[in-house]
Amino acid sequence: MPGYLPPEKRSPLQQLGDILWGVYTQLRTIVMIFSHTFRKRDVIPYPEVKPYMPPRYRGRIVLTRDPDGDERCVACNLCAVACPVGCISLQKTERPEDGRWYPEWFRINFSRCIFCGLCEEACPTTAIQLTPDYELAEYKRQSLVYEKEDLLISGTGKYPDYNFYRVAGMSIEGKPKGAAEKESAPVDIKSLLP
Amino acid sequence: MATIHVDGKQYDVDGADNLLQACLNLGLDIPYFCWHPALGSVGACRQCAVKSFRDENDKMGRIVMSCMTPASNGTYISIDDEEAKAFRATIVEFLMTNHPHDCPVCEEGGHCHLQDMTVMTQHHSRSYRFTKRTHLNQDLGPFIGHEMNRCISCYRCVRYYKDYAGGTDLGVYGSAANVYFGRAEEGTLESEFSGNLTEVCPTGVFTDKTHSERYTRKWDMQYAPSICASCSVGCNVSPGERYGEIRRVENRYHGELNGYFLCDRGRFGYGYTNLKDRPRHPLIDGATVTSDVALGAARGMINGASKVIAIGSPRASVEANYALRTMVGAASFYDGHATQEGELVKLALQIVRDGPVPATTITAMEDADAVLVLGEDITATAPRMALAVRQAARGKGRALADEKKVSDWQAISLADLLQRDSYPVFVASVDSTRLDDIAHATVRAAPEDLARLGFAVANLLDASSPAVAGLDEATAAQAKAIADALAAAKKPLIISGTGAGSTAVMQAAANIAWALKAKNDATGLALTLPEANSYGLAMLEPQPLADALEALASGAADTLVVLENDLYRRAPKAVVDAALAKVKSLIVIDHTATDATARAQVVLPAATVFEGDGTVVNYEGRAQRHFQVYDPKYYDASLAQVESWRWLAVLEAASGWKILDDITGACATAVSGLAGIVDAAPGAAFRIDGLKIAREPHRYSGRTAMRANQAVSEIRQPVDPDTPLSFSMEGYNGVGGLDRPAALMPYAWAPGWNSPQSWNKFQQEIGGHLRGGDPGKLLFAGGATQAYFTDVPAAFTPSGSGSGFRVLPLHLHFGGDELSSRAEPIRERASTAFVAIARADVARAGVNGHATVSVDGELVQLPTFISDTLPAGTVGLPAGFAGVPFVAYGVDATVSGG
């Protein structure tokens, strides 16, 4: 350390200065600590009080519903393939009564999840969303495996308006061919008109 | 050879190709839609535009469609030219104006050529802000889903379905932007090759409905190189598995066999492997036990037996049959074919292996210029051959084009030149076939008469072959016409096989081929066989099945081991019952619940072709290896199904066989004819860059979640000691400087090419052989000239009066094959069992809608089908159908009304 002199090599005047400096810093510390008695406190009494989390915080993953209350997820598998740790798996099936694609089961292994949000970014239907809920501690790791019942919420999440089937070309019950947004009525192939 | 200049670089290409094909051959990517290696060029989509220059000094250039421009010497083109790129971007944007916002709910997503090409041209947001045109869809049956909104009007579907596959019920309707590809009326697609539409369509208009039910994206399935078990052609397939179920079967390109196309039975018939009631656990008297207990019981039965005999299987691998033969000894190893069928297969082996004309490959069949199909409905018994024969008939277009100096990829010009003309195809069979529409002449007769016709043709071609006595004039004229056409052809082809059940028919076919061969070295011959591994079993020289059943019935043997075989399909019920009644211990190794497993004391659950490794030998004598697609135990540790050879290796502990290579090697050493089977595919020690080959695509998802419901701690990925493939996405996936051997390609994928079009990246030349050679090893070295067969049968004489009729087995594409007919979509597509009766015989039999048929003492009541083509005095029964009795060749049945 340049300029540093060990105490035994210092002059008496320098040693007196050191003592005064030491007393000053001790007192300053005591004053600073006691000043906290009158300051706004930094620690919150979690879990009674929860901190504010911005809506786009990347916490627990949910599956949302579209504005009509039906499942948004169409089981396209894009979240699963985007997942860098491979912690999402699901199986597509089709509802016989209306032709909608939906996941027969949907599983996220939160013990592997790194909350990167790539699944949400990949989702073409805004079904999978990360929420500000970060309370995912469990005593048993197995409890961190979430099935569809655990993931599916009743609301629309961050995107209140989007309904994939209103823009998709596939027909479902209640939305025949030509009834989606920006679609014209089905072509009459028997017509000879150009 | 021609020299072309692409973006300033000089390349040597085949001048007969078009520029698109030439550039793809060079590994240069040009986006395209309507061109297909098997369908040629029509220039419909305008996507493959490149800029062409007059010479090296031309700076202006002009846009040309590369698929419609010959790669002639001195061509200067630019793919990277800004104007060409802008043109291609505009085209794809136009094609996409009406394309729906469907990718997430589209079965094509992830292996879609339209997605690939859109990414390649870098189109990402549309300028079009108006409404999209929509179409109504049709229900096209149990195989194919239809979603016309996604269509980009490339016309590949109708060019394939109508022109290539000879279908009549898919067409194009409407005009301009309204064109509609579908049927005139909603209904099941009639062609037996409709499944190829799912691969031919560059987007998601035609998709695999059987896959959609349990849908998984291409990148999420685990694949292995496999062989179709539905017939003796041995088409290469790429089955995909997810969560312990086979989800889809796709074509695996083979330059000499299936090429780009499969038949519907092979593509959609995989469902039997997913059946819930399949034996998956060892059973003793119907009760589930552990493998050790079952093996102990089996060992006890074998050791305590007075004599053990075993029956092999033509649908099990060579290894399984060899292990069984080793266990019981060659003298106690019996054929799994029906007795007569076994004789027929032996004869076929003799003709193809020892005779002067080896079996013709499917690709070579497409080049034939005269075809005789004798006694066989190949659309049912070897479907991929039927598709090849259609190409042979159409092949005249190529010859006509050659005369007019038109390139053979000019699909429209070829069709215009051809009109309704075709190379001669003759179909001689017991009843109408699905190839009749391209036949120049058809003959309908009983097998004896077909054989007589064949012998007559051979006699006309070579007078030293036996003459046919007492031939009627009409048959003589037919024989003359056929002989003339075959003699005039440059590449005549004879197809026959075991389908007619008659040795004489095959002998006649052999005589014709050998007579032609003496004059024309390019003569082709193909004999279809009953099952996928018929030759593999026959080369192990088993004893005839009848002897086994007799030995059992007489008590000479008291313990029977049956390998993957339902004996009730191989002999009359009464005979099998009599034999099994005397058996003290019956051990059955099978993957499917049959009447034989129901009677067995011990059932050892075998792996299906998708769950196990093995080698099968096809109609050419090509040994091909099929590999385990997935390990069922990964999802359910209690499952016990393993390959039959593995059960037998454990039962016969002294063998010391541990892995597939051990038993394949032992078989190759012990059976000289099968020495080549070790070369069917590289052995377990094979590595690329020190790596095994990955069965899963590198983007395989969900590995840490797929079995997290069972246990959150991930278990080790299954280990595969038998093969150079890994049950993982880790391993060599083909991206790199080295090619995977063609026999070890689990699936088709190349960077930027997710659709089946990516096969282009693995071929020596587009549409040709795979790099490193096509998979499989031909076992037959080529035979020598043989003496003609001389046993000309007497003509068939109908009994004329009473209720006696000759029974002919009728082969149908759907429903007759033992395994595929258990798959739900095939069951839906297959007709119900019936008895066909000639119109002339209706009154004599006294049938009225229903008939009671009695064969070998077995009585069945079936609806009647009045046939205008069946020879008088015969009745036809659909071969292999559930509810139809076993029919041996030459058996008479009594038929009576209701």
Coordinates of C-alpha atoms in Angstrom, one line a residue, chain A residues 74 76-78 80-83 85-92 94 101 104-105 107 109 111-112 124 141-142 145 147 162 164-165 167-170 177-178 182-187 189-190 193-194, chain B residues 100-102 104-107 129-137 147 149-150 174 178 180 184 212-217 219-220 242-243 247 699 701-709 711-714:
Chain A
V74 CA -54.5 -24.5 -28.6
C76 CA -49.5 -25.8 -30.5
N77 CA -46.4 -26.9 -28.6
L78 CA -44.5 -23.6 -29.3
A80 CA -42.6 -26.3 -25.1
V81 CA -40.1 -26.0 -28.0
A82 CA -39.1 -22.5 -26.9
C83 CA -38.4 -23.6 -23.3
V85 CA -34.9 -26.2 -20.0
G86 CA -37.6 -28.4 -21.5
C87 CA -39.9 -28.1 -18.5
I88 CA -43.2 -27.9 -20.4
S89 CA -45.0 -30.8 -21.9
L90 CA -48.5 -31.2 -23.1
Q91 CA -50.7 -33.2 -25.4
K92 CA -53.1 -31.8 -28.1
E94 CA -59.7 -31.8 -30.1
W101 CA -57.8 -27.7 -30.3
E104 CA -55.6 -32.8 -22.9
W105 CA -53.0 -32.3 -20.2
R107 CA -47.5 -29.9 -17.3
N109 CA -42.1 -28.7 -14.0
S111 CA -38.4 -27.2 -10.3
R112 CA -36.7 -26.8 -13.6
P124 CA -49.4 -17.3 -30.5
R141 CA -39.8 -30.9 -5.1
Q142 CA -42.6 -33.1 -6.5
V145 CA -44.9 -30.2 -10.9
E147 CA -50.7 -29.9 -14.1
Y162 CA -57.3 -11.2 -27.8
F164 CA -57.2 -16.4 -31.4
Y165 CA -60.1 -18.2 -32.9
V167 CA -58.6 -14.3 -36.4
A168 CA -57.8 -17.9 -37.2
G169 CA -59.2 -19.5 -40.4
M170 CA -60.1 -22.8 -38.8
K177 CA -65.8 -20.5 -42.4
G178 CA -65.8 -16.8 -43.5
K182 CA -61.1 -10.1 -42.3
E183 CA -62.6 -13.1 -44.0
S184 CA -65.0 -13.1 -46.8
A185 CA -67.9 -15.6 -47.1
P186 CA -66.9 -19.0 -48.5
V187 CA -66.5 -19.3 -52.2
I189 CA -67.2 -23.4 -56.2
K190 CA -70.2 -24.3 -58.3
L193 CA -68.8 -16.2 -62.2
P194 CA -65.1 -15.1 -62.3
Chain B
P100 CA -55.2 -18.1 -42.8
H101 CA -53.8 -17.3 -39.4
D102 CA -53.7 -21.1 -38.7
P104 CA -50.7 -22.9 -34.3
V105 CA -53.7 -25.1 -35.0
C106 CA -52.4 -26.6 -38.3
E107 CA -51.0 -30.2 -38.3
R129 CA -55.2 -5.4 -45.7
F130 CA -58.4 -6.7 -47.2
T131 CA -60.5 -9.8 -46.5
K132 CA -59.3 -13.3 -47.2
R133 CA -61.2 -15.7 -49.4
T134 CA -62.4 -18.7 -47.6
H135 CA -63.5 -22.2 -48.7
L136 CA -65.6 -24.9 -47.2
N137 CA -63.8 -28.2 -46.4
E147 CA -58.5 -27.4 -44.9
N149 CA -58.2 -22.1 -46.8
R150 CA -54.5 -22.9 -46.6
G174 CA -63.6 -23.1 -59.9
N178 CA -61.4 -19.4 -56.3
Y180 CA -60.8 -25.5 -55.2
A184 CA -66.8 -33.5 -56.7
S212 CA -54.1 -35.3 -35.8
E213 CA -56.0 -37.3 -33.2
R214 CA -52.9 -37.6 -31.1
Y215 CA -51.0 -34.8 -32.6
T216 CA -47.4 -34.0 -31.9
R217 CA -45.2 -31.6 -33.8
W219 CA -39.7 -31.8 -33.7
D220 CA -41.3 -33.5 -30.6
R242 CA -44.3 -39.5 -28.4
Y243 CA -45.3 -40.4 -24.8
R247 CA -48.0 -41.1 -33.6
R699 CA -35.4 -29.3 -30.7
S701 CA -39.1 -30.5 -26.1
G702 CA -40.3 -31.3 -22.6
R703 CA -37.6 -33.7 -21.5
T704 CA -37.7 -32.4 -17.9
A705 CA -41.5 -32.5 -17.8
M706 CA -42.8 -35.4 -19.8
R707 CA -42.5 -37.9 -17.0
A708 CA -42.4 -35.4 -14.1
N709 CA -45.8 -36.5 -13.0
A711 CA -41.2 -38.6 -10.4
V712 CA -39.7 -35.1 -10.6
S713 CA -36.2 -36.4 -10.6
E714 CA -35.4 -37.3 -14.1

